[in-house]
Short mmCIF file of C-alpha atoms in Angstrom, two decimals:
data_model
loop_
_atom_site.label_atom_id
_atom_site.label_comp_id
_atom_site.label_asym_id
_atom_site.label_seq_id
_atom_site.Cartn_x
_atom_site.Cartn_y
_atom_site.Cartn_z
CA MET A 1 15.63 17.73 7.12
CA ASN A 2 13.38 20.57 8.14
CA SER A 3 11.06 18.93 10.66
CA SER A 4 8.60 21.79 10.43
CA LEU A 5 7.71 20.72 6.89
CA LEU A 6 6.56 17.23 7.77
CA PRO A 7 3.53 17.86 10.01
CA ALA A 8 2.15 20.55 7.72
CA TRP A 9 0.32 18.07 5.49
CA ALA A 10 -2.40 15.91 7.06
CA PRO A 11 -4.34 14.32 4.19
CA ARG A 12 -7.76 12.77 4.72
CA ALA A 13 -9.53 10.25 2.51
CA ASP A 14 -13.28 10.09 1.98
CA LEU A 15 -15.31 6.97 2.73
CA HIS A 16 -18.18 6.18 0.41
CA PRO A 17 -20.33 3.17 -0.50
CA LEU A 18 -19.40 0.72 -3.23
CA ARG A 19 -22.30 -0.56 -5.28
CA PHE A 20 -21.88 -3.74 -7.28
CA ASP A 21 -24.45 -6.28 -8.36
CA TRP A 22 -22.58 -9.08 -6.59
CA LEU A 23 -22.69 -7.21 -3.29
CA HIS A 24 -26.39 -6.47 -3.64
CA ARG A 25 -27.23 -10.11 -4.38
CA ALA A 26 -25.36 -11.23 -1.26
CA GLY A 27 -26.90 -8.56 0.98
CA ILE A 28 -23.45 -7.22 1.91
CA GLU A 29 -22.45 -3.56 2.21
CA VAL A 30 -18.95 -2.32 1.42
CA ALA A 31 -17.58 1.21 1.80
CA VAL A 32 -14.28 2.20 0.24
CA LEU A 33 -11.67 4.42 1.87
CA ARG A 34 -10.33 6.35 -1.13
CA LEU A 35 -6.67 6.79 -0.27
CA ASP A 36 -6.01 7.12 -4.00
CA ARG A 37 -7.63 10.55 -3.85
CA ILE A 38 -5.48 12.18 -1.19
CA ASP A 39 -2.92 13.50 -3.69
CA ALA A 40 -2.02 13.17 -7.35
CA LEU A 41 1.57 12.12 -6.60
CA VAL A 42 1.98 11.20 -2.91
CA SER A 43 -0.96 8.86 -3.24
CA GLY A 44 -2.58 5.98 -1.43
CA ASN A 45 -1.33 4.33 1.73
CA LYS A 46 2.27 5.28 0.93
CA TRP A 47 2.30 8.59 2.80
CA PHE A 48 0.97 7.02 5.99
CA LYS A 49 3.72 4.39 5.93
CA LEU A 50 6.38 6.97 5.08
CA LYS A 51 5.46 9.60 7.64
CA PRO A 52 7.02 7.91 10.73
CA HIS A 53 10.24 7.21 8.81
CA LEU A 54 10.41 10.83 7.68
CA ALA A 55 9.76 12.01 11.22
CA LEU A 56 12.66 9.88 12.45
CA ALA A 57 14.91 11.30 9.74
CA ALA A 58 13.94 14.82 10.76
CA ALA A 59 14.45 14.12 14.46
CA THR A 60 17.94 12.70 13.89
CA GLY A 61 19.05 15.49 11.59
CA LYS A 62 19.28 13.41 8.44
CA ARG A 63 19.45 15.09 5.06
CA GLY A 64 17.01 12.67 3.46
CA VAL A 65 16.11 9.02 3.00
CA ILE A 66 17.22 5.92 1.07
CA SER A 67 14.89 3.05 0.21
CA LEU A 68 14.20 0.18 -2.20
CA GLY A 69 11.76 -0.83 -4.90
CA GLY A 70 11.19 -1.95 -8.45
CA ALA A 71 10.91 -0.13 -11.75
CA HIS A 72 7.16 0.45 -11.18
CA SER A 73 7.38 1.00 -7.42
CA ASN A 74 4.52 3.00 -5.92
CA HIS A 75 6.57 3.35 -2.74
CA LEU A 76 9.58 4.94 -4.44
CA HIS A 77 7.30 7.10 -6.57
CA ALA A 78 5.54 8.55 -3.53
CA LEU A 79 8.83 8.92 -1.65
CA ALA A 80 10.51 10.78 -4.51
CA ALA A 81 7.47 13.03 -4.98
CA ALA A 82 7.44 13.81 -1.25
CA GLY A 83 11.16 14.55 -1.39
CA ARG A 84 10.65 17.10 -4.12
CA ARG A 85 7.67 18.66 -2.35
CA PHE A 86 9.15 18.83 1.15
CA GLY A 87 12.75 19.45 0.15
CA PHE A 88 14.71 16.39 1.29
CA ALA A 89 17.18 14.18 -0.57
CA CYS A 90 16.11 10.75 -1.86
CA VAL A 91 18.13 7.75 -3.01
CA GLY A 92 16.48 4.71 -4.56
CA LEU A 93 17.92 1.19 -4.73
CA LEU A 94 16.17 -0.55 -7.60
CA ARG A 95 15.58 -4.19 -8.46
CA GLY A 96 17.11 -5.53 -11.66
CA GLU A 97 18.97 -3.84 -14.47
CA PRO A 98 18.32 -0.28 -15.69
CA GLN A 99 14.88 0.07 -17.26
CA ASP A 100 13.00 2.90 -18.89
CA THR A 101 9.52 2.99 -17.39
CA PRO A 102 7.13 5.89 -16.68
CA THR A 103 7.83 5.41 -12.98
CA VAL A 104 11.61 5.49 -13.40
CA ARG A 105 11.37 8.61 -15.51
CA ASP A 106 9.30 10.25 -12.78
CA LEU A 107 11.84 9.23 -10.11
CA MET A 108 14.60 10.95 -12.05
CA ASP A 109 12.43 14.00 -12.74
CA PHE A 110 11.66 14.27 -9.01
CA GLY A 111 15.39 14.28 -8.29
CA MET A 112 15.85 10.81 -6.80
CA GLN A 113 19.34 9.36 -7.21
CA LEU A 114 19.06 5.79 -8.51
CA HIS A 115 21.23 2.71 -8.05
CA TRP A 116 20.35 -0.49 -9.93
CA LEU A 117 21.21 -3.56 -7.85
CA GLY A 118 20.58 -6.34 -10.35
CA TYR A 119 18.32 -9.20 -9.28
CA GLY A 120 20.79 -11.01 -7.08
CA GLY A 121 21.79 -7.79 -5.37
CA TYR A 122 18.17 -6.97 -4.67
CA ARG A 123 17.46 -10.41 -3.23
CA ALA A 124 20.20 -9.69 -0.69
CA ARG A 125 18.05 -6.95 0.89
CA HIS A 126 16.95 -9.35 3.63
CA ARG A 127 20.51 -10.01 4.81
CA VAL A 128 21.37 -8.49 8.16
CA ASP A 129 24.40 -6.70 6.70
CA PHE A 130 22.63 -5.38 3.58
CA TRP A 131 22.47 -1.77 4.70
CA GLU A 132 26.05 -1.49 5.98
CA PRO A 133 27.74 -0.37 2.73
CA TRP A 134 24.88 1.97 1.90
CA MET A 135 24.96 3.61 5.32
CA ALA A 136 28.72 4.03 4.95
CA ARG A 137 28.16 5.69 1.58
CA TYR A 138 25.17 7.80 2.70
CA PRO A 139 25.61 8.38 6.45
CA ASP A 140 23.34 11.42 6.32
CA LEU A 141 20.34 9.47 4.99
CA GLN A 142 17.69 7.53 6.88
CA ALA A 143 17.21 3.94 5.65
CA VAL A 144 13.55 3.12 4.94
CA PRO A 145 12.63 -0.56 4.48
CA GLU A 146 11.10 -1.81 1.26
CA GLY A 147 7.55 -0.51 0.95
CA GLY A 148 7.97 1.68 4.02
CA GLY A 149 7.61 -1.48 6.07
CA GLY A 150 8.34 -2.44 9.65
CA LEU A 151 6.68 -1.32 12.85
CA ALA A 152 7.19 2.37 12.09
CA GLY A 153 5.32 2.07 8.80
CA ALA A 154 2.53 0.09 10.43
CA GLN A 155 2.14 2.65 13.19
CA GLY A 156 1.68 5.33 10.55
CA CYS A 157 -1.36 3.44 9.25
CA ILE A 158 -3.15 3.21 12.60
CA GLU A 159 -4.82 6.57 11.98
CA LEU A 160 -6.72 5.07 9.04
CA VAL A 161 -9.00 3.33 11.52
CA ASP A 162 -10.16 6.57 13.11
CA MET A 163 -10.29 8.25 9.71
CA ALA A 164 -12.87 5.70 8.56
CA ARG A 165 -14.80 5.55 11.84
CA ARG A 166 -15.38 9.30 11.83
CA GLN A 167 -17.25 8.95 8.54
CA LEU A 168 -19.53 6.02 9.39
CA ALA A 169 -22.48 8.28 10.15
CA ASN A 170 -22.28 9.69 6.62
CA LEU A 171 -23.08 6.18 5.35
CA GLY A 172 -25.88 5.65 7.83
CA TRP A 173 -23.76 2.97 9.51
CA ASP A 174 -23.60 2.56 13.27
CA ASP A 175 -20.91 -0.11 13.02
CA TYR A 176 -18.92 -2.29 10.63
CA HIS A 177 -17.63 -5.85 10.78
CA GLY A 178 -14.12 -5.77 9.33
CA TRP A 179 -11.64 -4.55 6.75
CA TRP A 180 -10.52 -5.80 3.34
CA LEU A 181 -7.40 -4.60 1.52
CA ALA A 182 -4.53 -5.72 -0.69
CA ALA A 183 -1.42 -6.96 1.10
CA GLY A 184 2.04 -6.60 -0.43
CA THR A 185 4.41 -6.30 2.51
CA GLY A 186 1.53 -6.50 4.99
CA THR A 187 2.51 -3.21 6.62
CA THR A 188 -0.82 -1.42 6.18
CA LEU A 189 -2.69 -4.52 7.28
CA ALA A 190 -0.56 -4.69 10.43
CA GLY A 191 -1.35 -1.03 11.13
CA LEU A 192 -5.08 -1.70 10.85
CA VAL A 193 -4.73 -4.68 13.18
CA LEU A 194 -2.97 -2.43 15.69
CA GLY A 195 -5.64 0.24 15.29
CA GLU A 196 -8.49 -2.22 15.73
CA ALA A 197 -6.88 -3.78 18.82
CA GLY A 198 -8.88 -6.97 18.35
CA GLU A 199 -12.27 -5.30 17.88
CA ARG A 200 -12.76 -6.30 14.22
CA PRO A 201 -10.88 -8.59 11.83
CA VAL A 202 -8.70 -7.35 9.00
CA HIS A 203 -8.70 -9.36 5.76
CA GLY A 204 -5.64 -9.13 3.55
CA ALA A 205 -5.80 -10.17 -0.12
CA MET A 206 -2.20 -11.13 -0.85
CA ALA A 207 -0.90 -9.61 -4.07
CA VAL A 208 2.18 -11.83 -3.78
CA PRO A 209 2.43 -15.63 -3.52
CA ASP A 210 2.19 -17.25 -0.11
CA ASP A 211 5.93 -18.01 -0.04
CA HIS A 212 6.84 -14.29 -0.01
CA GLY A 213 6.62 -14.24 3.77
CA VAL A 214 3.74 -11.81 4.27
CA ALA A 215 2.40 -13.67 7.31
CA ARG A 216 5.88 -13.86 8.84
CA ARG A 217 6.47 -10.12 8.43
CA ILE A 218 3.08 -9.26 9.88
CA GLY A 219 3.80 -11.50 12.84
CA GLU A 220 7.17 -9.83 13.38
CA VAL A 221 5.63 -6.35 13.33
CA LEU A 222 2.90 -7.32 15.78
CA ALA A 223 5.42 -9.04 18.06
CA GLU A 224 7.61 -5.93 18.06
CA ALA A 225 4.52 -3.91 18.99
CA GLY A 226 3.92 -6.28 21.89
CA VAL A 227 0.58 -7.65 20.70
CA ALA A 228 -0.58 -11.16 19.85
CA ASP A 229 -0.23 -12.38 16.28
CA GLY A 230 -3.91 -12.43 15.43
CA GLY A 231 -6.87 -10.33 14.40
CA TYR A 232 -6.37 -10.83 10.67
CA GLN A 233 -6.89 -13.36 7.89
CA LEU A 234 -4.89 -13.67 4.68
CA HIS A 235 -6.46 -14.66 1.35
CA LEU A 236 -4.62 -15.78 -1.78
CA ALA A 237 -5.09 -13.19 -4.51
CA SER A 238 -1.86 -13.04 -6.58
CA ARG A 239 -3.36 -15.08 -9.43
CA GLY A 240 -0.16 -17.06 -9.86
CA GLY A 241 2.51 -14.49 -9.00
CA PHE A 242 3.25 -10.88 -8.23
CA ALA A 243 2.42 -8.68 -11.22
CA ARG A 244 0.72 -11.65 -12.95
CA ILE A 245 -2.11 -10.21 -15.02
CA ASP A 246 -4.65 -12.28 -16.95
CA ALA A 247 -7.64 -11.70 -19.18
CA GLN A 248 -10.16 -12.37 -16.40
CA LEU A 249 -8.54 -9.70 -14.22
CA CYS A 250 -8.54 -7.17 -17.07
CA GLY A 251 -12.19 -7.91 -17.78
CA PHE A 252 -13.03 -7.50 -14.10
CA ILE A 253 -11.27 -4.13 -14.01
CA ALA A 254 -13.22 -2.86 -17.02
CA GLU A 255 -16.54 -4.07 -15.61
CA SER A 256 -15.87 -2.73 -12.12
CA GLU A 257 -14.72 0.67 -13.31
CA GLN A 258 -17.81 1.00 -15.48
CA GLN A 259 -20.12 0.15 -12.58
CA SER A 260 -18.40 2.16 -9.85
CA GLY A 261 -16.45 4.92 -11.60
CA MET A 262 -13.54 4.03 -9.32
CA PRO A 263 -10.17 3.52 -11.07
CA LEU A 264 -8.27 0.34 -10.26
CA GLU A 265 -4.78 -0.92 -10.98
CA PRO A 266 -4.03 -4.59 -11.70
CA LEU A 267 -1.31 -5.35 -9.15
CA TYR A 268 -3.06 -4.57 -5.88
CA THR A 269 -6.52 -2.99 -5.72
CA ALA A 270 -8.08 -4.92 -8.60
CA LYS A 271 -6.78 -8.25 -7.30
CA ALA A 272 -8.04 -7.40 -3.83
CA LEU A 273 -11.49 -6.44 -5.11
CA LEU A 274 -11.72 -9.57 -7.26
CA ALA A 275 -10.72 -11.70 -4.28
CA LEU A 276 -13.44 -9.99 -2.25
CA ARG A 277 -16.02 -10.83 -4.91
CA GLU A 278 -14.88 -14.46 -4.86
CA ALA A 279 -15.13 -14.53 -1.06
CA VAL A 280 -18.61 -12.96 -1.12
CA GLU A 281 -19.89 -15.29 -3.84
CA GLY A 282 -18.31 -18.21 -1.98
CA GLY A 283 -20.44 -17.45 1.07
CA GLN A 284 -17.60 -16.39 3.38
CA PHE A 285 -19.64 -13.44 4.69
CA ALA A 286 -23.19 -13.51 5.98
CA ALA A 287 -25.89 -11.23 4.65
CA GLY A 288 -25.86 -7.96 6.56
CA THR A 289 -22.07 -7.83 6.82
CA ARG A 290 -20.50 -4.38 6.48
CA LEU A 291 -16.88 -4.12 5.36
CA ILE A 292 -14.44 -1.29 4.70
CA PHE A 293 -12.35 -1.76 1.57
CA VAL A 294 -9.12 0.25 1.40
CA HIS A 295 -8.15 1.65 -1.98
CA THR A 296 -4.39 1.73 -1.48
CA GLY A 297 -3.66 3.89 -4.53
CA GLY A 298 -0.85 2.86 -6.85
CA LEU A 299 -2.59 4.12 -9.97
CA GLN A 300 0.67 5.56 -11.33
CA GLY A 301 2.00 2.01 -11.64
CA ARG A 302 -0.75 1.15 -14.10
CA ARG A 303 0.93 3.11 -16.86
CA GLY A 304 2.29 0.86 -19.59
CA MET A 305 0.71 -2.27 -18.09
CA PRO A 306 -2.03 -4.50 -19.51
CA CYS A 307 -5.54 -3.30 -18.61
CA ALA A 308 -4.29 0.32 -18.76
#
């Protein structure tokens, strides 16, 4: 990989106030960090998680990267788009049997080589020997964990803390009291915890059920970084399962988009925002609280889904 290509792009997201009736009634202020706006294709938090992995690939002379995801994966979509833009090879290991989705079509158009693992083969991704045959087959590629996870991915998200803090004055804020964002693998949340270094709590609205091991993975990342497993709180937000979409969620998306003009997708950001409303209306935050909500992107995955 040409390492000179990687540092050339340093996207920045704007921070602006969110105005909803339910926030006004509770006397709570929320500003949103619009990571969905940084790029049409390499969107959301994905670039920040990918960047350290790409830097490692460049430093070790790899030709490209290999990673995992599903047929609607925002991670693989951003990775494949970055590969086309910056000129490195990409291989995707996909969950399930071959499917024709807008995301999969994009992956192929971007030049990503795809391997479908089936469902059992994909479940094996947590085995210690999972990567061995793939590294033997693609020795010139850098393995990137699912979702760009691990400590490297979390470290790439630390800069989001400073990115938001530099814009507080634009809101008339002198401080804030915490973060709220969707948690899938928990990587971005772990990065914010590292960036905050105990100063403010980070709230993660889990887009997956509790038994998916989000808390365990966050704890592992923080332990590897040498910090205590704390500084965050997880909230159930999956609404019965990953990618589970119901009529209430679709109605919330339509209402929220009309009020704010901010697009949402049903798997992550909409569930996180709905969970925040439930927490606010449940009295979990005192009047006067100021929170930063992270829009983690993923809008491409909305195509072909309910609420689209």
